[in-house]
Short mmCIF file of C-alpha atoms and ligand atoms in Angstrom, two decimals:
data_model
loop_
_atom_site.label_atom_id
_atom_site.label_comp_id
_atom_site.label_asym_id
_atom_site.label_seq_id
_atom_site.Cartn_x
_atom_site.Cartn_y
_atom_site.Cartn_z
CA MET A 12 -0.13 0.10 -0.22
CA THR A 13 1.19 3.32 -0.85
CA VAL A 14 0.21 7.19 -1.28
CA ARG A 15 -0.66 8.90 -4.56
CA ILE A 16 -1.33 12.27 -5.69
CA MET A 17 -5.18 12.57 -6.81
CA GLY A 18 -5.59 16.35 -7.37
CA THR A 19 -3.48 19.66 -7.53
CA GLY A 20 -3.96 23.20 -7.21
CA SER A 21 -2.35 26.50 -6.96
CA ALA A 22 -2.99 30.26 -6.26
CA LEU A 23 -0.76 33.14 -6.99
CA PRO A 24 -1.28 36.99 -5.63
CA GLU A 25 -2.65 38.94 -8.50
CA ARG A 26 0.15 41.56 -8.44
CA GLN A 27 3.09 40.88 -10.46
CA VAL A 28 6.44 42.45 -10.07
CA THR A 29 8.74 42.73 -13.27
CA ASN A 30 12.45 42.82 -13.10
CA GLU A 31 12.32 46.10 -14.23
CA GLU A 32 10.19 47.35 -11.50
CA LEU A 33 12.83 46.04 -9.01
CA ALA A 34 15.29 47.90 -10.72
CA ARG A 35 13.74 51.18 -10.09
CA MET A 36 13.95 50.10 -6.23
CA VAL A 37 17.60 48.45 -5.89
CA ASP A 38 20.42 48.86 -8.02
CA THR A 39 19.95 45.82 -10.57
CA SER A 40 18.85 45.03 -14.04
CA ASP A 41 16.63 42.77 -16.00
CA GLU A 42 19.35 41.35 -17.44
CA TRP A 43 21.58 40.65 -14.40
CA ILE A 44 18.50 38.94 -12.82
CA ARG A 45 17.46 36.70 -16.14
CA GLU A 46 21.19 35.82 -16.42
CA ARG A 47 22.06 34.79 -12.85
CA THR A 48 18.75 33.16 -11.80
CA GLY A 49 16.58 32.62 -14.90
CA ILE A 50 13.57 34.88 -13.03
CA GLY A 51 11.82 37.14 -15.25
CA GLY A 52 8.96 38.15 -12.46
CA ARG A 53 7.31 37.15 -9.49
CA HIS A 54 3.94 37.75 -7.96
CA VAL A 55 4.01 39.62 -4.65
CA SER A 56 1.09 39.70 -2.01
CA THR A 57 -0.68 43.15 -1.66
CA GLY A 58 -2.89 41.73 1.14
CA GLU A 59 -3.38 37.79 0.51
CA THR A 60 -1.95 35.86 3.09
CA VAL A 61 -0.43 32.58 3.62
CA ALA A 62 -3.56 31.14 4.66
CA GLU A 63 -5.90 32.85 2.15
CA LEU A 64 -3.32 31.78 -0.63
CA ALA A 65 -3.30 27.82 0.74
CA ALA A 66 -7.11 27.72 1.26
CA ARG A 67 -7.58 28.80 -2.65
CA ALA A 68 -4.84 26.27 -3.67
CA CYS A 69 -6.34 23.56 -1.50
CA MET A 70 -9.98 24.04 -2.88
CA GLU A 71 -8.62 23.79 -6.38
CA ALA A 72 -6.75 20.46 -5.45
CA LEU A 73 -9.95 18.99 -4.07
CA THR A 74 -11.78 19.91 -6.98
CA ASP A 75 -9.46 18.46 -9.23
CA ALA A 76 -9.71 15.27 -7.19
CA GLY A 77 -13.37 15.16 -6.93
CA LYS A 78 -13.22 15.37 -3.17
CA GLU A 79 -15.12 17.36 -0.56
CA ALA A 80 -13.50 19.69 2.28
CA GLY A 81 -15.49 17.51 4.77
CA GLN A 82 -13.88 14.33 3.56
CA VAL A 83 -10.17 15.57 4.44
CA GLU A 84 -8.34 13.64 7.38
CA LEU A 85 -5.27 15.19 7.56
CA LEU A 86 -4.30 19.06 6.50
CA LEU A 87 -0.84 19.95 6.49
CA VAL A 88 0.63 23.29 5.38
CA ALA A 89 4.17 23.77 4.93
CA THR A 90 5.39 27.42 5.26
CA CYS A 91 8.11 29.57 6.74
CA SER A 92 6.23 32.68 6.29
CA PRO A 93 2.77 32.37 8.69
CA GLU A 94 1.32 35.66 9.56
CA ASP A 95 0.30 34.19 12.97
CA ALA A 96 2.45 32.28 15.50
CA THR A 97 -1.03 30.87 16.60
CA PRO A 98 -3.17 29.68 15.24
CA CYS A 99 -1.28 27.76 12.76
CA ALA A 100 -1.79 28.43 9.12
CA ALA A 101 -3.51 25.07 8.65
CA CYS A 102 -5.93 25.42 11.28
CA GLN A 103 -6.96 28.86 9.45
CA VAL A 104 -7.18 26.97 5.97
CA GLN A 105 -9.26 24.24 7.92
CA ASP A 106 -11.85 27.16 8.96
CA ARG A 107 -11.63 28.82 5.43
CA ILE A 108 -12.57 25.67 3.62
CA GLY A 109 -14.73 23.94 6.20
CA ALA A 110 -12.41 20.64 6.20
CA GLY A 111 -14.24 20.38 9.74
CA ASN A 112 -13.12 16.41 10.30
CA ALA A 113 -9.24 17.19 9.38
CA LEU A 114 -6.46 17.28 12.07
CA ALA A 115 -4.77 20.53 10.79
CA PHE A 116 -0.87 21.62 11.50
CA ASP A 117 2.09 23.30 10.23
CA LEU A 118 5.31 22.23 9.35
CA ASN A 119 8.74 24.36 8.44
CA ALA A 120 11.68 22.94 6.68
CA ALA A 121 11.58 26.18 4.47
CA CYS A 122 11.97 25.23 0.38
CA SER A 123 12.06 21.60 1.87
CA GLY A 124 8.51 22.01 3.39
CA PHE A 125 6.39 20.65 0.85
CA LEU A 126 8.41 17.46 0.16
CA PHE A 127 8.66 17.37 4.14
CA ALA A 128 5.03 17.80 4.52
CA LEU A 129 4.45 14.89 2.05
CA HIS A 130 6.35 12.41 3.58
CA THR A 131 4.92 13.14 6.99
CA ALA A 132 1.61 12.60 5.36
CA TRP A 133 2.78 9.37 3.67
CA ALA A 134 3.75 7.93 6.84
CA TYR A 135 0.27 8.69 8.68
CA ILE A 136 -1.28 7.33 5.70
CA THR A 137 0.62 4.09 5.32
CA ALA A 138 0.58 3.56 9.26
CA GLY A 139 -3.27 3.19 8.83
CA ILE A 140 -4.00 6.15 11.14
CA TYR A 141 -5.39 8.13 8.22
CA ASN A 142 -6.75 7.60 4.64
CA ASN A 143 -6.20 10.71 2.83
CA ALA A 144 -4.48 14.37 3.39
CA LEU A 145 -4.63 17.72 1.94
CA ILE A 146 -0.88 19.12 1.61
CA ALA A 147 -0.32 22.84 1.09
CA GLY A 148 3.03 24.88 0.63
CA SER A 149 2.42 28.57 1.19
CA GLU A 150 4.31 31.70 1.59
CA VAL A 151 3.84 35.19 1.59
CA LEU A 152 8.20 35.91 1.49
CA SER A 153 7.32 39.82 0.44
CA LYS A 154 6.98 40.53 3.96
CA ILE A 155 10.27 39.12 5.19
CA VAL A 156 12.40 39.92 2.19
CA ASP A 157 14.89 43.09 2.70
CA TRP A 158 13.50 45.04 -0.02
CA GLU A 159 17.09 47.25 0.14
CA ASP A 160 19.02 43.94 -0.40
CA ARG A 161 19.54 43.43 -4.34
CA SER A 162 21.00 40.22 -3.63
CA THR A 163 18.02 38.66 -2.19
CA CYS A 164 14.83 40.64 -2.91
CA ILE A 165 15.25 40.00 -6.60
CA LEU A 166 14.85 35.97 -5.99
CA PHE A 167 11.70 35.50 -3.96
CA GLY A 168 7.87 35.56 -4.86
CA ASP A 169 4.69 34.82 -2.93
CA GLY A 170 2.37 31.84 -3.73
CA ALA A 171 0.50 28.85 -2.88
CA GLY A 172 0.27 25.26 -4.54
CA ALA A 173 -1.25 22.04 -3.03
CA VAL A 174 -2.16 18.43 -3.36
CA TYR A 175 -4.72 15.94 -2.23
CA VAL A 176 -3.59 12.56 -1.71
CA GLU A 177 -5.09 9.20 -0.81
CA LYS A 178 -4.30 5.79 0.16
CA SER A 179 -3.32 3.64 -2.85
CA GLU A 180 -2.93 0.10 -3.62
CA ASP A 181 -1.08 0.99 -7.03
CA GLY A 182 1.09 3.77 -8.52
CA GLY A 183 2.01 6.55 -6.18
CA ILE A 184 5.04 7.26 -3.83
CA ILE A 185 7.80 4.66 -4.20
CA SER A 186 10.42 6.26 -2.09
CA PHE A 187 11.50 9.14 0.06
CA VAL A 188 14.94 10.54 1.10
CA GLN A 189 15.13 13.20 3.84
CA HIS A 190 18.09 15.08 5.24
CA SER A 191 18.70 18.19 7.22
CA ASP A 192 22.00 19.54 8.67
CA GLY A 193 21.27 22.36 11.45
CA SER A 194 25.20 23.25 11.82
CA ARG A 195 24.66 25.07 8.63
CA GLY A 196 21.76 27.19 9.71
CA ASP A 197 23.44 30.56 9.02
CA VAL A 198 23.86 30.11 5.43
CA LEU A 199 20.03 31.13 4.94
CA SER A 200 18.46 32.52 7.96
CA CYS A 201 15.67 34.90 8.63
CA GLY A 202 14.59 36.08 12.35
CA SER A 203 11.28 35.93 13.86
CA ARG A 204 9.58 38.38 15.90
CA GLN A 205 10.77 41.16 18.37
CA ILE A 206 11.02 39.85 21.98
CA ARG A 207 9.34 41.96 24.26
CA SER A 208 10.30 39.97 27.47
CA PRO A 209 11.53 42.22 30.42
CA TYR A 210 13.47 39.59 31.30
CA PHE A 211 15.19 38.93 28.08
CA SER A 212 18.71 40.68 27.44
CA GLY A 213 19.94 39.17 23.96
CA ASP A 214 19.56 40.60 20.97
CA SER A 215 16.29 40.05 18.80
CA ARG A 216 17.36 39.44 15.29
CA LYS A 217 15.40 41.47 12.67
CA MET A 218 12.79 39.49 10.19
CA GLU A 219 14.67 39.90 7.41
CA ILE A 220 16.32 37.03 5.26
CA ARG A 221 20.26 36.63 5.05
CA MET A 222 21.69 34.27 2.56
CA ASP A 223 25.05 33.30 1.30
CA GLY A 224 24.13 32.78 -2.18
CA ARG A 225 27.54 31.05 -3.40
CA GLU A 226 27.16 28.80 -0.15
CA ILE A 227 23.28 27.73 -0.96
CA PHE A 228 24.54 27.24 -4.80
CA SER A 229 27.29 24.76 -4.17
CA PHE A 230 25.30 23.20 -1.46
CA ALA A 231 22.29 22.55 -3.67
CA VAL A 232 24.43 21.30 -6.87
CA ARG A 233 26.06 18.88 -4.65
CA GLN A 234 23.43 17.56 -2.19
CA VAL A 235 20.67 17.21 -4.58
CA PRO A 236 21.98 15.11 -6.88
CA LYS A 237 23.14 12.41 -4.39
CA ALA A 238 19.54 12.57 -2.81
CA VAL A 239 18.06 11.98 -6.22
CA GLU A 240 20.16 8.99 -6.76
CA GLU A 241 19.76 7.54 -3.11
CA GLY A 242 15.92 7.95 -3.88
CA LEU A 243 16.16 6.29 -7.05
CA GLU A 244 18.15 3.51 -5.73
CA LYS A 245 15.83 2.90 -3.15
CA ALA A 246 13.33 2.64 -5.56
CA GLY A 247 15.11 0.24 -7.85
CA LEU A 248 14.95 3.04 -10.48
CA ALA A 249 17.90 4.39 -12.84
CA VAL A 250 18.02 8.31 -13.63
CA SER A 251 17.24 7.36 -17.27
CA ASP A 252 13.73 5.79 -16.25
CA VAL A 253 12.57 9.20 -14.83
CA GLU A 254 10.40 11.55 -17.39
CA LEU A 255 10.33 14.60 -15.12
CA PHE A 256 12.59 15.87 -12.25
CA VAL A 257 10.27 18.53 -10.63
CA LEU A 258 12.63 20.33 -8.59
CA HIS A 259 12.46 23.22 -5.91
CA GLN A 260 12.29 26.20 -8.15
CA ALA A 261 15.16 28.34 -6.49
CA ASN A 262 17.21 29.18 -9.59
CA LYS A 263 17.80 28.16 -12.96
CA ARG A 264 21.22 27.81 -12.73
CA ILE A 265 21.33 25.26 -9.58
CA ILE A 266 18.61 23.41 -11.60
CA GLU A 267 20.89 23.15 -14.53
CA GLY A 268 23.90 22.20 -12.36
CA ILE A 269 21.90 19.51 -10.97
CA ALA A 270 20.94 18.29 -14.13
CA ARG A 271 24.38 17.71 -15.43
CA ARG A 272 25.60 16.06 -12.21
CA LEU A 273 22.84 13.35 -13.05
CA SER A 274 23.84 13.38 -16.42
CA ALA A 275 20.30 13.78 -17.31
CA ASP A 276 18.51 15.76 -20.04
CA CYS A 277 17.58 19.41 -19.09
CA GLU A 278 14.44 19.30 -20.93
CA LYS A 279 13.28 16.82 -18.44
CA PHE A 280 13.58 19.57 -15.56
CA PRO A 281 10.56 21.59 -16.16
CA MET A 282 10.68 25.42 -14.81
CA ASN A 283 8.06 28.31 -14.05
CA LEU A 284 10.53 30.53 -12.11
CA GLN A 285 10.52 32.82 -15.00
CA LYS A 286 7.22 33.69 -13.81
CA THR A 287 6.79 32.82 -10.25
CA GLY A 288 10.45 33.66 -8.94
CA ASN A 289 11.33 31.35 -5.91
CA THR A 290 8.26 30.66 -3.75
CA SER A 291 10.02 28.42 -1.41
CA SER A 292 7.82 25.56 -0.01
CA ALA A 293 5.20 26.21 -2.67
CA SER A 294 7.06 26.11 -5.76
CA ILE A 295 6.96 22.36 -6.00
CA PRO A 296 3.32 21.92 -5.92
CA ILE A 297 2.82 25.14 -7.90
CA LEU A 298 4.68 23.54 -10.71
CA LEU A 299 3.12 20.12 -10.30
CA ASP A 300 -0.27 21.82 -10.60
CA GLU A 301 0.65 23.57 -13.82
CA LEU A 302 2.34 20.29 -15.27
CA ASN A 303 -1.05 18.49 -14.30
CA ARG A 304 -3.10 21.19 -16.08
CA ASN A 305 -1.32 21.44 -19.29
CA GLY A 306 -1.12 17.66 -19.77
CA SER A 307 2.41 17.28 -19.01
CA LEU A 308 1.87 14.50 -16.35
CA LYS A 309 0.39 11.13 -17.50
CA ARG A 310 -0.81 8.27 -15.30
CA GLY A 311 2.65 5.60 -14.84
CA MET A 312 5.00 8.04 -15.49
CA LYS A 313 7.96 8.03 -12.85
CA ILE A 314 8.83 11.46 -11.35
CA VAL A 315 11.17 12.65 -9.11
CA LEU A 316 10.62 15.83 -6.53
CA SER A 317 13.30 17.41 -4.98
CA GLY A 318 13.51 20.37 -2.19
CA PHE A 319 16.66 21.74 -0.55
CA GLY A 320 16.61 24.95 1.46
CA ALA A 321 17.43 26.69 4.69
CA GLY A 322 17.85 24.68 7.77
CA LEU A 323 19.87 23.23 5.34
CA THR A 324 17.38 20.66 4.46
CA TRP A 325 17.11 18.48 1.41
CA GLY A 326 15.46 15.59 0.07
CA ALA A 327 13.80 13.83 -2.77
CA CYS A 328 10.75 11.41 -3.53
CA VAL A 329 10.32 9.28 -6.48
CA LEU A 330 6.82 8.40 -7.32
CA GLU A 331 4.73 6.99 -10.07
CA TRP A 332 2.24 9.78 -11.46
N1 ACO B 92 22.01 43.24 -9.15
C1 ACO B 92 23.08 43.48 -9.75
N2 ACO B 92 24.40 43.02 -9.06
C2 ACO B 92 24.18 42.27 -8.19
C3 ACO B 92 22.73 41.59 -8.00
C4 ACO B 92 21.87 42.31 -8.24
N3 ACO B 92 20.43 41.86 -8.08
N4 ACO B 92 22.91 41.15 -6.77
C5 ACO B 92 24.49 41.09 -6.34
N5 ACO B 92 24.77 41.57 -7.13
C6 ACO B 92 26.47 41.81 -7.47
C7 ACO B 92 27.25 41.80 -6.20
O1 ACO B 92 26.89 43.22 -5.17
C8 ACO B 92 28.73 41.49 -6.48
O2 ACO B 92 29.28 42.73 -6.76
P1 ACO B 92 30.96 43.09 -6.14
O3 ACO B 92 31.58 42.10 -7.70
O4 ACO B 92 31.02 44.26 -7.01
O5 ACO B 92 30.80 42.65 -5.31
C9 ACO B 92 28.22 40.83 -7.82
O6 ACO B 92 26.90 40.84 -8.44
C10 ACO B 92 28.66 39.26 -7.91
O7 ACO B 92 27.85 38.48 -6.54
P2 ACO B 92 27.74 37.39 -6.20
O8 ACO B 92 26.95 36.87 -4.88
O9 ACO B 92 29.07 36.43 -6.13
O10 ACO B 92 26.92 36.71 -7.61
P3 ACO B 92 26.51 35.68 -7.63
O11 ACO B 92 27.15 35.31 -9.13
O12 ACO B 92 27.02 34.40 -6.78
O13 ACO B 92 24.86 35.31 -7.91
C11 ACO B 92 22.99 34.75 -6.70
C12 ACO B 92 24.33 35.83 -6.67
C13 ACO B 92 22.59 34.76 -7.99
C14 ACO B 92 22.35 34.87 -5.44
C15 ACO B 92 23.74 33.41 -6.55
O14 ACO B 92 24.68 33.17 -5.72
C16 ACO B 92 22.86 32.37 -6.65
O15 ACO B 92 22.00 31.78 -7.47
N6 ACO B 92 22.91 31.72 -5.40
C17 ACO B 92 21.82 30.57 -5.38
C18 ACO B 92 21.09 31.69 -4.13
C19 ACO B 92 19.43 30.89 -4.29
O16 ACO B 92 19.16 30.61 -5.23
N7 ACO B 92 18.56 30.99 -3.11
C20 ACO B 92 17.60 30.86 -3.14
C21 ACO B 92 16.98 30.83 -1.74
S1 ACO B 92 17.25 29.52 -0.87
C22 ACO B 92 16.63 28.34 -1.68
O17 ACO B 92 15.59 28.45 -2.05
C23 ACO B 92 17.28 26.90 -1.56
#
């Protein structure tokens, strides 16, 4: 018995911000951003929240699967940019969509969050605790970006993606690999909230993303191919058996570097970061939804999902669509 994706959905804020628009704010250019990252634009929230975007994506995923919100047994939201410390975004989504029978909670593994949430759902379902799950990755990173730092503000975008999964006897998830390395947390970090306790004497860190771009680049290009190969070995498959690699949409050059290391054809690595930027935990399910809706995903296809990001965290999932 395993777990299969039965429906997908996504939601992006209405407002689009081009590279040219950013070049009027910080010292950069459309040419620099496209050449170094592949990003041409991104969607930015003008008020849409993590829960609102996740709820829209979840409703689409349920409709795609032909299910009602009341049937959902487990509801997970992967996010590192929730508006509220509590209630968690998943409980807010539960309320918005009317998934009153679900257990709901959030999970934060930054850009690997969706993948880790998918594995969590797989574990609950294969353990016989639940029969199905609704899993969203949702981010409003524009709230935590330093809009004066040209090396980071050009990278990120807002949005949400979701999948509905259920217990299945055929197809679906074949293998999973997950890793984390907390000793490298400072490579990509973001402070949380102002500490107001009269007893606290330390510094509270600013709620802004800080990143060592080169370190992230080499981490991703070294570790992701290893995780993918590990996942394929567990699944008894070879790189050549895989028809699509749906990777976290961080950067075109990272994805091309991973393809080269795997000796895989770049055409098997679809990208939508040109339009969305890096949406962290939302990027894999947003891309899956796009591929599902444009007919690129066919039942029986072997595909690999891979996420990587802050923590550091990374992993891969091999599945039959
Ligand atoms: N526009 C113009 N110039 C810029 C910009 C910008 N937006 N940002 C940085 N520069 C400048 C730097 O100031 C530097 O100038 P200097 O030589 O005068 O000091 C020069 O460009 C080179 O800077 P580097 O940081 O060395 O540039 P690099 O080629 O490494 O590209 C980048 C930077 C795009 C961030 C790259 O390191 C990268 O792709 N890293 C991966 C990071 C990533 O994708 N993170 C996503 C979040 S993490 C995740 O999702 C896993």
